[in-house]
XYZ file of N, CA, C and O in Angstrom:
716
model
N 2.398 -41.279 -23.080
C 3.496 -40.790 -23.893
C 3.032 -40.372 -25.257
O 1.913 -40.610 -25.685
N 3.937 -39.765 -25.978
C 3.653 -39.280 -27.328
C 3.648 -40.442 -28.307
O 4.493 -41.334 -28.227
N 2.694 -40.464 -29.249
C 2.672 -41.527 -30.244
C 3.812 -41.335 -31.238
O 4.349 -40.242 -31.376
N 4.212 -42.410 -31.931
C 5.248 -42.255 -32.950
C 4.730 -41.385 -34.083
O 3.524 -41.258 -34.287
N 5.631 -40.796 -34.823
C 5.227 -39.941 -35.929
C 5.741 -40.526 -37.232
O 6.881 -40.301 -37.615
N 4.928 -41.338 -37.918
C 5.403 -42.048 -39.104
C 5.276 -41.273 -40.413
O 5.570 -41.811 -41.453
N 4.836 -40.021 -40.388
C 4.544 -39.312 -41.628
C 5.341 -38.014 -41.757
O 4.785 -36.930 -41.672
N 6.658 -38.088 -41.996
C 7.448 -36.855 -42.104
C 7.062 -35.999 -43.299
O 7.365 -34.818 -43.327
N 6.358 -36.547 -44.278
C 5.984 -35.768 -45.455
C 4.867 -34.771 -45.173
O 4.532 -33.968 -46.041
N 4.285 -34.782 -43.964
C 3.259 -33.794 -43.639
C 3.852 -32.391 -43.584
O 3.157 -31.413 -43.759
N 5.137 -32.277 -43.306
C 5.775 -30.982 -43.144
C 6.409 -30.586 -44.463
O 7.352 -31.197 -44.920
N 5.888 -29.554 -45.071
C 6.358 -29.094 -46.367
C 7.170 -27.824 -46.193
O 6.984 -27.092 -45.233
N 8.065 -27.540 -47.144
C 8.819 -26.282 -47.049
C 7.874 -25.093 -46.985
O 6.848 -25.051 -47.655
N 8.187 -24.136 -46.133
C 7.371 -22.940 -46.027
C 6.200 -23.055 -45.072
O 5.412 -22.134 -44.973
N 6.074 -24.158 -44.354
C 4.985 -24.302 -43.383
C 5.267 -23.344 -42.224
O 6.288 -23.462 -41.563
N 4.371 -22.377 -41.975
C 4.672 -21.346 -40.981
C 4.445 -21.745 -39.527
O 4.854 -21.031 -38.624
N 3.778 -22.867 -39.274
C 3.499 -23.276 -37.898
C 3.291 -24.778 -37.852
O 2.848 -25.374 -38.838
N 3.634 -25.408 -36.733
C 3.437 -26.847 -36.560
C 3.230 -27.204 -35.085
O 3.915 -28.047 -34.544
N 2.268 -26.583 -34.400
C 2.084 -26.919 -32.985
C 1.429 -28.289 -32.793
O 0.576 -28.704 -33.572
N 1.860 -28.961 -31.735
C 1.251 -30.221 -31.323
C 0.105 -29.937 -30.367
O 0.158 -28.984 -29.586
N -0.898 -30.798 -30.384
C -1.967 -30.704 -29.388
C -1.400 -31.146 -28.044
O -0.437 -31.913 -27.982
N -1.987 -30.662 -26.947
C -1.478 -31.038 -25.625
C -1.459 -32.545 -25.366
O -0.619 -33.031 -24.617
N -2.361 -33.288 -26.002
C -2.396 -34.744 -25.802
C -1.512 -35.495 -26.797
O -1.498 -36.722 -26.819
N -0.793 -34.777 -27.655
C 0.138 -35.346 -28.635
C -0.538 -36.188 -29.709
O 0.115 -36.980 -30.369
N -1.842 -36.014 -29.896
C -2.566 -36.798 -30.907
C -2.660 -36.091 -32.243
O -2.871 -36.737 -33.266
N -2.536 -34.745 -32.233
C -2.744 -33.964 -33.439
C -1.636 -32.935 -33.621
O -0.947 -32.576 -32.666
N -1.543 -32.446 -34.841
C -0.649 -31.341 -35.153
C -1.390 -30.427 -36.126
O -2.245 -30.880 -36.900
N -1.095 -29.141 -36.052
C -1.649 -28.176 -37.000
C -0.572 -27.821 -38.012
O 0.565 -27.527 -37.640
N -0.939 -27.859 -39.281
C -0.022 -27.454 -40.345
C -0.784 -26.553 -41.312
O -1.989 -26.339 -41.165
N -0.082 -26.069 -42.300
C -0.719 -25.315 -43.376
C -0.094 -25.778 -44.676
O 1.127 -25.877 -44.785
N -0.932 -26.079 -45.650
C -0.390 -26.555 -46.916
C -0.356 -25.472 -47.986
O 0.485 -25.493 -48.850
N -1.272 -24.526 -47.907
C -1.284 -23.486 -48.939
C -1.273 -22.085 -48.353
O -1.395 -21.116 -49.084
N -1.155 -21.969 -47.033
C -1.073 -20.662 -46.399
C -2.393 -19.971 -46.160
O -2.426 -18.896 -45.590
N -3.517 -20.580 -46.559
C -4.804 -19.920 -46.373
C -5.655 -20.551 -45.272
O -6.707 -20.028 -44.953
N -5.212 -21.672 -44.724
C -5.966 -22.293 -43.639
C -5.060 -23.195 -42.813
O -3.997 -23.600 -43.264
N -5.493 -23.458 -41.590
C -4.797 -24.401 -40.726
C -5.424 -25.773 -40.914
O -6.639 -25.893 -41.044
N -4.588 -26.782 -40.935
C -5.039 -28.146 -41.147
C -4.739 -28.961 -39.893
O -3.596 -29.045 -39.462
N -5.789 -29.532 -39.288
C -5.641 -30.405 -38.127
C -5.420 -31.815 -38.650
O -6.253 -32.349 -39.386
N -4.285 -32.405 -38.272
C -3.945 -33.751 -38.754
C -3.764 -34.710 -37.583
O -3.223 -34.348 -36.554
N -4.207 -35.940 -37.803
C -4.004 -37.022 -36.858
C -2.554 -37.494 -36.991
O -2.092 -37.768 -38.098
N -1.826 -37.574 -35.874
C -0.419 -37.949 -35.943
C -0.180 -39.418 -36.248
O 0.859 -39.773 -36.788
N -1.105 -40.283 -35.898
C -0.897 -41.707 -36.181
C -1.122 -42.041 -37.643
O -0.361 -42.790 -38.240
N -2.165 -41.481 -38.230
C -2.494 -41.828 -39.612
C -2.027 -40.790 -40.618
O -1.897 -41.086 -41.808
N -1.806 -39.548 -40.147
C -1.477 -38.466 -41.070
C -2.704 -37.874 -41.738
O -2.607 -36.937 -42.521
N -3.885 -38.419 -41.423
C -5.123 -37.982 -42.069
C -5.512 -36.571 -41.639
O -5.283 -36.160 -40.502
N -6.125 -35.853 -42.572
C -6.690 -34.541 -42.264
C -7.978 -34.767 -41.490
O -8.879 -35.472 -41.940
N -8.069 -34.170 -40.312
C -9.260 -34.283 -39.476
C -10.233 -33.172 -39.825
O -11.424 -33.386 -39.970
N -9.711 -31.941 -39.963
C -10.526 -30.798 -40.377
C -9.613 -29.642 -40.720
O -8.422 -29.675 -40.442
N -10.210 -28.626 -41.329
C -9.459 -27.406 -41.634
C -10.157 -26.216 -40.985
O -11.361 -26.238 -40.745
N -9.356 -25.193 -40.697
C -9.853 -23.949 -40.120
C -9.445 -22.842 -41.084
O -8.263 -22.625 -41.318
N -10.426 -22.148 -41.643
C -10.154 -21.201 -42.718
C -10.505 -19.772 -42.337
O -11.447 -19.526 -41.594
N -9.760 -18.855 -42.902
C -10.050 -17.418 -42.796
C -10.583 -16.912 -44.134
O -10.239 -15.816 -44.575
N -11.387 -17.723 -44.789
C -12.039 -17.345 -46.041
C -11.052 -16.867 -47.091
O -11.261 -15.860 -47.757
N -9.936 -17.592 -47.207
C -8.959 -17.288 -48.244
C -7.854 -16.339 -47.843
O -6.895 -16.154 -48.576
N -7.945 -15.724 -46.675
C -6.885 -14.819 -46.223
C -5.651 -15.636 -45.835
O -5.761 -16.775 -45.400
N -4.494 -15.053 -46.000
C -3.257 -15.726 -45.650
C -3.195 -15.974 -44.148
O -3.374 -15.046 -43.360
N -2.960 -17.207 -43.769
C -2.848 -17.563 -42.362
C -1.440 -17.324 -41.861
O -0.465 -17.715 -42.498
N -1.322 -16.662 -40.723
C -0.015 -16.354 -40.157
C 0.420 -17.347 -39.092
O 1.602 -17.565 -38.901
N -0.534 -17.914 -38.366
C -0.168 -18.773 -37.257
C -1.398 -19.496 -36.729
O -2.529 -19.077 -36.979
N -1.163 -20.563 -35.977
C -2.232 -21.295 -35.308
C -1.653 -21.941 -34.062
O -0.463 -22.281 -34.031
N -2.485 -22.098 -33.044
C -2.030 -22.647 -31.776
C -3.207 -23.310 -31.061
O -4.352 -22.914 -31.242
N -2.895 -24.347 -30.266
C -3.898 -25.003 -29.435
C -4.008 -24.291 -28.099
O -3.019 -23.763 -27.578
N -5.209 -24.335 -27.506
C -5.378 -23.874 -26.125
C -4.663 -24.863 -25.203
O -4.357 -25.985 -25.609
N -4.406 -24.479 -23.946
C -3.670 -25.372 -23.044
C -4.286 -26.762 -22.862
O -3.562 -27.737 -22.721
N -5.611 -26.856 -22.880
C -6.223 -28.184 -22.738
C -6.603 -28.802 -24.090
O -7.136 -29.900 -24.139
N -6.327 -28.085 -25.173
C -6.547 -28.619 -26.511
C -7.961 -28.525 -27.027
O -8.245 -28.958 -28.144
N -8.883 -27.938 -26.263
C -10.273 -27.891 -26.705
C -10.541 -26.809 -27.746
O -11.564 -26.828 -28.424
N -9.604 -25.859 -27.893
C -9.770 -24.784 -28.876
C -8.493 -24.608 -29.694
O -7.397 -24.923 -29.243
N -8.689 -24.078 -30.890
C -7.590 -23.691 -31.765
C -7.776 -22.214 -32.067
O -8.892 -21.767 -32.356
N -6.692 -21.453 -31.981
C -6.718 -20.048 -32.392
C -5.931 -19.930 -33.687
O -4.826 -20.466 -33.804
N -6.534 -19.260 -34.668
C -5.843 -18.991 -35.929
C -5.745 -17.495 -36.121
O -6.676 -16.750 -35.811
N -4.600 -17.049 -36.611
C -4.371 -15.634 -36.859
C -4.090 -15.458 -38.345
O -3.409 -16.281 -38.950
N -4.614 -14.375 -38.915
C -4.478 -14.216 -40.356
C -4.309 -12.756 -40.759
O -4.525 -11.836 -39.965
N -3.952 -12.585 -42.011
C -3.749 -11.250 -42.579
C -5.063 -10.511 -42.806
O -5.051 -9.342 -43.173
N -6.203 -11.151 -42.572
C -7.499 -10.487 -42.751
C -7.895 -9.655 -41.534
O -9.029 -9.240 -41.412
N -6.948 -9.415 -40.637
C -7.146 -8.590 -39.446
C -8.076 -9.246 -38.428
O -8.723 -8.571 -37.644
N -8.118 -10.576 -38.435
C -8.898 -11.289 -37.437
C -8.085 -12.426 -36.833
O -7.160 -12.950 -37.446
N -8.460 -12.762 -35.624
C -8.010 -13.980 -34.972
C -9.294 -14.736 -34.664
O -10.244 -14.162 -34.125
N -9.314 -15.989 -35.032
C -10.514 -16.787 -34.838
C -10.238 -17.925 -33.875
O -9.174 -18.540 -33.927
N -11.212 -18.186 -33.005
C -11.120 -19.298 -32.065
C -12.138 -20.347 -32.463
O -13.316 -20.028 -32.689
N -11.666 -21.585 -32.533
C -12.457 -22.698 -33.048
C -12.552 -23.791 -31.997
O -11.620 -23.996 -31.222
N -13.643 -24.527 -32.005
C -13.773 -25.734 -31.208
C -12.990 -26.828 -31.937
O -13.265 -27.117 -33.104
N -12.002 -27.401 -31.271
C -11.148 -28.396 -31.922
C -11.941 -29.620 -32.355
O -11.750 -30.129 -33.457
N -12.827 -30.107 -31.507
C -13.555 -31.342 -31.797
C -14.559 -31.186 -32.936
O -14.644 -32.036 -33.818
N -15.307 -30.082 -32.938
C -16.375 -29.930 -33.932
C -15.977 -29.067 -35.126
O -16.618 -29.129 -36.176
N -14.975 -28.208 -34.952
C -14.602 -27.263 -36.008
C -15.460 -26.012 -36.009
O -15.286 -25.143 -36.864
N -16.372 -25.896 -35.042
C -17.260 -24.734 -34.972
C -16.467 -23.470 -34.641
O -15.610 -23.468 -33.761
N -16.772 -22.368 -35.349
C -16.183 -21.075 -35.045
C -16.829 -20.548 -33.774
O -18.042 -20.385 -33.709
N -16.023 -20.276 -32.745
C -16.532 -19.831 -31.447
C -16.472 -18.324 -31.282
O -17.362 -17.729 -30.683
N -15.397 -17.701 -31.762
C -15.190 -16.269 -31.569
C -14.338 -15.724 -32.693
O -13.480 -16.423 -33.238
N -14.552 -14.444 -32.988
C -13.687 -13.717 -33.903
C -13.268 -12.425 -33.218
O -14.124 -11.669 -32.748
N -11.975 -12.211 -33.131
C -11.429 -10.982 -32.555
C -10.819 -10.163 -33.678
O -10.133 -10.699 -34.548
N -11.066 -8.848 -33.645
C -10.572 -7.976 -34.709
C -9.355 -7.196 -34.235
O -9.156 -6.975 -33.041
N -8.549 -6.771 -35.200
C -7.306 -6.050 -34.938
C -7.131 -5.044 -36.071
O -7.494 -5.324 -37.205
N -6.574 -3.848 -35.792
C -6.411 -2.869 -36.869
C -5.391 -3.275 -37.931
O -5.406 -2.739 -39.030
N -4.518 -4.213 -37.624
C -3.547 -4.741 -38.586
C -3.593 -6.265 -38.505
O -4.308 -6.829 -37.690
N -2.804 -6.938 -39.294
C -2.844 -8.402 -39.277
C -2.368 -8.949 -37.928
O -1.568 -8.337 -37.238
N -2.908 -10.119 -37.567
C -2.534 -10.806 -36.337
C -1.362 -11.734 -36.597
O -1.253 -12.314 -37.675
N -0.538 -11.930 -35.569
C 0.548 -12.893 -35.641
C 0.774 -13.484 -34.259
O 0.561 -12.827 -33.248
N 1.221 -14.720 -34.229
C 1.735 -15.377 -33.036
C 0.796 -15.392 -31.831
O 1.141 -14.913 -30.765
N -0.397 -15.949 -31.980
C -1.279 -16.034 -30.815
C -0.687 -16.939 -29.745
O 0.029 -17.896 -30.051
N -0.978 -16.609 -28.495
C -0.524 -17.416 -27.355
C -1.609 -17.401 -26.290
O -2.011 -16.332 -25.843
N -2.086 -18.571 -25.928
C -3.066 -18.679 -24.845
C -2.370 -18.536 -23.503
O -1.235 -18.998 -23.326
N -3.069 -17.935 -22.547
C -2.589 -17.941 -21.169
C -2.664 -19.378 -20.655
O -3.429 -20.192 -21.186
N -1.883 -19.721 -19.627
C -1.904 -21.103 -19.128
C -3.283 -21.589 -18.691
O -3.578 -22.775 -18.814
N -4.144 -20.688 -18.206
C -5.491 -21.104 -17.805
C -6.488 -21.090 -18.963
O -7.645 -21.477 -18.801
N -6.059 -20.630 -20.140
C -6.913 -20.617 -21.325
C -7.974 -19.541 -21.326
O -8.798 -19.486 -22.231
N -7.971 -18.645 -20.340
C -9.012 -17.616 -20.244
C -8.691 -16.346 -21.014
O -9.557 -15.504 -21.204
N -7.452 -16.192 -21.437
C -7.085 -15.028 -22.243
C -6.115 -15.464 -23.325
O -5.553 -16.566 -23.293
N -5.957 -14.579 -24.304
C -5.061 -14.867 -25.423
C -4.332 -13.588 -25.800
O -4.904 -12.497 -25.791
N -3.062 -13.728 -26.104
C -2.233 -12.613 -26.557
C -1.944 -12.810 -28.038
O -1.900 -13.933 -28.531
N -1.733 -11.702 -28.722
C -1.306 -11.761 -30.117
C -0.524 -10.505 -30.443
O -0.767 -9.442 -29.866
N 0.409 -10.657 -31.354
C 1.161 -9.517 -31.858
C 0.448 -9.017 -33.104
O -0.160 -9.795 -33.841
N 0.544 -7.731 -33.326
C -0.075 -7.160 -34.508
C 0.966 -6.675 -35.493
O 2.125 -6.461 -35.143
N 0.523 -6.481 -36.719
C 1.391 -5.911 -37.733
C 1.838 -4.509 -37.384
O 2.779 -3.979 -37.975
N 1.184 -3.900 -36.397
C 1.563 -2.560 -35.936
C 2.620 -2.609 -34.835
O 2.943 -1.596 -34.225
N 3.162 -3.808 -34.553
C 4.201 -4.025 -33.535
C 3.687 -3.846 -32.110
O 4.462 -3.672 -31.181
N 2.386 -3.876 -31.945
C 1.778 -3.837 -30.618
C 1.410 -5.251 -30.195
O 1.120 -6.107 -31.027
N 1.372 -5.456 -28.894
C 0.930 -6.719 -28.311
C -0.371 -6.431 -27.583
O -0.468 -5.451 -26.841
N -1.360 -7.274 -27.810
C -2.637 -7.122 -27.137
C -3.014 -8.439 -26.475
O -2.729 -9.509 -27.006
N -3.684 -8.313 -25.325
C -4.202 -9.493 -24.639
C -5.700 -9.301 -24.451
O -6.135 -8.252 -23.978
N -6.467 -10.320 -24.848
C -7.922 -10.282 -24.724
C -8.380 -11.230 -23.634
O -7.875 -12.345 -23.514
N -9.385 -10.813 -22.882
C -10.139 -11.691 -22.010
C -11.125 -12.407 -22.932
O -11.924 -11.754 -23.619
N -11.069 -13.728 -22.981
C -11.905 -14.462 -23.938
C -13.371 -14.536 -23.543
O -14.219 -14.774 -24.393
N -13.682 -14.310 -22.276
C -15.092 -14.291 -21.873
C -15.758 -12.986 -22.282
O -16.877 -12.980 -22.772
N -15.068 -11.861 -22.072
C -15.660 -10.549 -22.355
C -15.286 -10.005 -23.731
O -15.895 -9.042 -24.185
N -14.285 -10.601 -24.382
C -13.735 -10.136 -25.658
C -13.082 -8.758 -25.539
O -12.836 -8.092 -26.528
N -12.800 -8.321 -24.326
C -12.186 -7.009 -24.106
C -10.670 -7.133 -24.083
O -10.120 -8.124 -23.592
N -10.009 -6.097 -24.591
C -8.557 -6.022 -24.492
C -8.221 -5.656 -23.056
O -8.692 -4.635 -22.547
N -7.428 -6.492 -22.390
C -7.089 -6.252 -20.990
C -5.669 -5.709 -20.827
O -5.311 -5.243 -19.748
N -4.869 -5.762 -21.877
C -3.529 -5.175 -21.846
C -3.114 -4.887 -23.280
O -3.494 -5.609 -24.207
N -2.351 -3.811 -23.442
C -1.805 -3.467 -24.757
C -0.449 -2.805 -24.542
O -0.321 -1.901 -23.720
N 0.546 -3.318 -25.244
C 1.904 -2.809 -25.086
C 2.554 -2.591 -26.435
O 2.253 -3.272 -27.409
N 3.503 -1.655 -26.449
C 4.391 -1.519 -27.595
C 5.781 -1.205 -27.068
O 5.952 -0.877 -25.908
N 6.761 -1.337 -27.893
C 8.134 -1.110 -27.481
C 9.123 -1.708 -28.458
O 10.250 -1.233 -28.565
N 8.709 -2.729 -29.164
C 9.593 -3.311 -30.173
C 9.668 -2.382 -31.387
O 8.677 -1.755 -31.758
N 10.840 -2.329 -31.992
C 11.014 -1.508 -33.192
C 10.996 -2.343 -34.468
O 11.091 -1.794 -35.558
N 10.873 -3.647 -34.323
C 10.770 -4.543 -35.465
C 9.595 -5.476 -35.282
O 8.970 -5.513 -34.208
N 9.280 -6.252 -36.309
C 8.173 -7.199 -36.200
C 8.381 -8.174 -35.038
O 9.490 -8.634 -34.776
N 7.299 -8.479 -34.346
C 7.325 -9.414 -33.224
C 7.230 -10.819 -33.805
O 6.373 -11.104 -34.632
N 8.129 -11.693 -33.362
C 8.217 -13.039 -33.920
C 7.725 -14.144 -32.994
O 7.474 -15.254 -33.442
N 7.582 -13.842 -31.693
C 7.146 -14.884 -30.770
C 6.574 -14.263 -29.511
O 7.017 -13.214 -29.057
N 5.566 -14.935 -28.948
C 4.974 -14.569 -27.661
C 4.849 -15.835 -26.827
O 4.527 -16.898 -27.361
N 5.082 -15.714 -25.518
C 4.917 -16.861 -24.625
C 4.587 -16.369 -23.225
O 5.229 -15.449 -22.714
N 3.574 -16.982 -22.629
C 3.229 -16.693 -21.239
C 4.153 -17.474 -20.317
O 4.573 -18.597 -20.641
N 4.424 -16.907 -19.142
C 5.127 -17.661 -18.097
C 4.192 -18.764 -17.622
O 2.965 -18.654 -17.774
N 4.729 -19.829 -17.029
C 3.867 -20.931 -16.585
C 2.765 -20.520 -15.615
O 1.685 -21.113 -15.633
N 3.003 -19.485 -14.796
C 1.960 -19.043 -13.868
C 1.042 -17.975 -14.464
O 0.097 -17.520 -13.819
N 1.302 -17.556 -15.695
C 0.449 -16.588 -16.377
C 0.640 -15.152 -15.934
O -0.091 -14.273 -16.376
N 1.623 -14.873 -15.108
C 1.805 -13.511 -14.598
C 2.615 -12.614 -15.521
O 2.588 -11.399 -15.378
N 3.331 -13.209 -16.465
C 4.161 -12.425 -17.385
C 4.022 -12.955 -18.801
O 3.643 -14.104 -19.017
N 4.347 -12.080 -19.733
C 4.368 -12.442 -21.141
C 5.726 -12.050 -21.689
O 6.215 -10.936 -21.431
N 6.353 -12.953 -22.430
C 7.623 -12.655 -23.092
C 7.350 -12.431 -24.573
O 6.499 -13.097 -25.169
N 8.063 -11.474 -25.154
C 7.958 -11.222 -26.588
C 9.360 -11.155 -27.176
O 10.276 -10.614 -26.565
N 9.503 -11.727 -28.349
C 10.764 -11.680 -29.079
C 10.529 -11.024 -30.414
O 9.496 -11.242 -31.047
N 11.499 -10.204 -30.840
C 11.289 -9.405 -32.040
C 12.458 -9.505 -33.013
O 13.595 -9.797 -32.624
N 12.149 -9.190 -34.242
C 13.176 -9.095 -35.269
C 14.149 -7.954 -34.959
O 15.239 -7.902 -35.494
N 13.776 -7.050 -34.054
C 14.692 -5.977 -33.652
C 15.810 -6.494 -32.751
O 16.618 -5.717 -32.262
N 15.859 -7.799 -32.539
C 16.854 -8.543 -31.750
C 16.686 -8.389 -30.247
O 17.575 -8.769 -29.493
N 15.574 -7.855 -29.781
C 15.347 -7.767 -28.336
C 14.257 -8.742 -27.916
O 13.406 -9.134 -28.718
N 14.319 -9.114 -26.655
C 13.234 -9.847 -26.004
C 12.763 -8.959 -24.865
O 13.562 -8.275 -24.221
N 11.475 -8.941 -24.643
C 10.909 -8.100 -23.587
C 10.009 -8.950 -22.716
O 9.344 -9.867 -23.194
N 9.995 -8.614 -21.430
C 9.138 -9.298 -20.461
C 8.124 -8.276 -19.965
O 8.494 -7.187 -19.529
N 6.863 -8.645 -20.036
C 5.760 -7.748 -19.667
C 5.053 -8.314 -18.456
O 4.749 -9.502 -18.406
N 4.760 -7.481 -17.469
C 4.087 -7.876 -16.237
C 2.587 -7.660 -16.415
O 2.144 -6.536 -16.653
N 1.800 -8.719 -16.268
C 0.363 -8.585 -16.480
C -0.349 -7.902 -15.334
O -1.322 -7.188 -15.564
N 0.125 -8.078 -14.115
C -0.581 -7.457 -12.997
C -0.432 -5.942 -13.023
O -1.386 -5.218 -12.765
N 0.760 -5.454 -13.329
C 0.975 -4.009 -13.397
C 0.828 -3.451 -14.790
O 0.916 -2.248 -15.000
N 0.612 -4.354 -15.767
C 0.457 -3.969 -17.164
C 1.652 -3.129 -17.650
O 1.488 -2.138 -18.342
N 2.865 -3.532 -17.240
C 4.063 -2.782 -17.595
C 5.146 -3.699 -18.152
O 5.141 -4.904 -17.914
N 6.075 -3.091 -18.861
C 7.261 -3.788 -19.305
C 8.215 -3.850 -18.131
O 8.443 -2.833 -17.472
N 8.762 -5.005 -17.832
C 9.646 -5.121 -16.678
C 11.116 -5.320 -17.054
O 11.983 -4.862 -16.335
N 11.376 -5.977 -18.159
C 12.749 -6.281 -18.541
C 12.886 -6.187 -20.056
O 12.016 -6.645 -20.786
N 13.992 -5.615 -20.511
C 14.366 -5.668 -21.913
C 15.666 -6.455 -21.982
O 16.647 -6.089 -21.320
N 15.650 -7.541 -22.713
C 16.831 -8.374 -22.847
C 17.503 -8.061 -24.176
O 16.921 -8.333 -25.225
N 18.701 -7.495 -24.158
C 19.394 -7.191 -25.404
C 19.875 -8.474 -26.083
O 19.943 -9.526 -25.434
N 20.248 -8.381 -27.337
C 20.740 -9.567 -28.032
C 22.064 -10.042 -27.429
O 22.795 -9.257 -26.827
N 22.336 -11.321 -27.598
C 23.638 -11.850 -27.150
C 24.741 -11.210 -27.985
O 24.538 -10.859 -29.133
N 25.920 -11.142 -27.402
C 26.993 -10.646 -28.227
C 27.929 -9.842 -27.478
O 28.940 -9.436 -27.580
């Protein structure tokens, strides 16, 4: 089960992300917007930080098994880190800032939204873009893979949600806003 969380002061106003590790032992936060901070949930202690060399951090997320952390920043890079050691494993570049990284359920690929309103998915072994989509007219606010990894959902400030099929590399559904 999940450990108790005795340190509510870890979450400060304006914290842009707070994902839990899959084992519920850690959480990622940001205190100044320039790096992700890995914290132990039992003690509240800082375990390590992941930095984009001073660039504003937009988001951070754990891989499905928790062995990696992906950080996205305004410096037009997404970086993948070894959670245990803090070692930088990979850097992926984007023509605009990265936002909202999401690992596939098997951890072999990662999706991210760009400041250009495009969604890209990279194969993490080859570093190649394996899918690229656009269609939102506003900034993309969230990405999530289906549990089987066959689809990706995107939500946007344009009030639409879209479902993308990875096998056919196509948009399959546009969900209009409620109302």
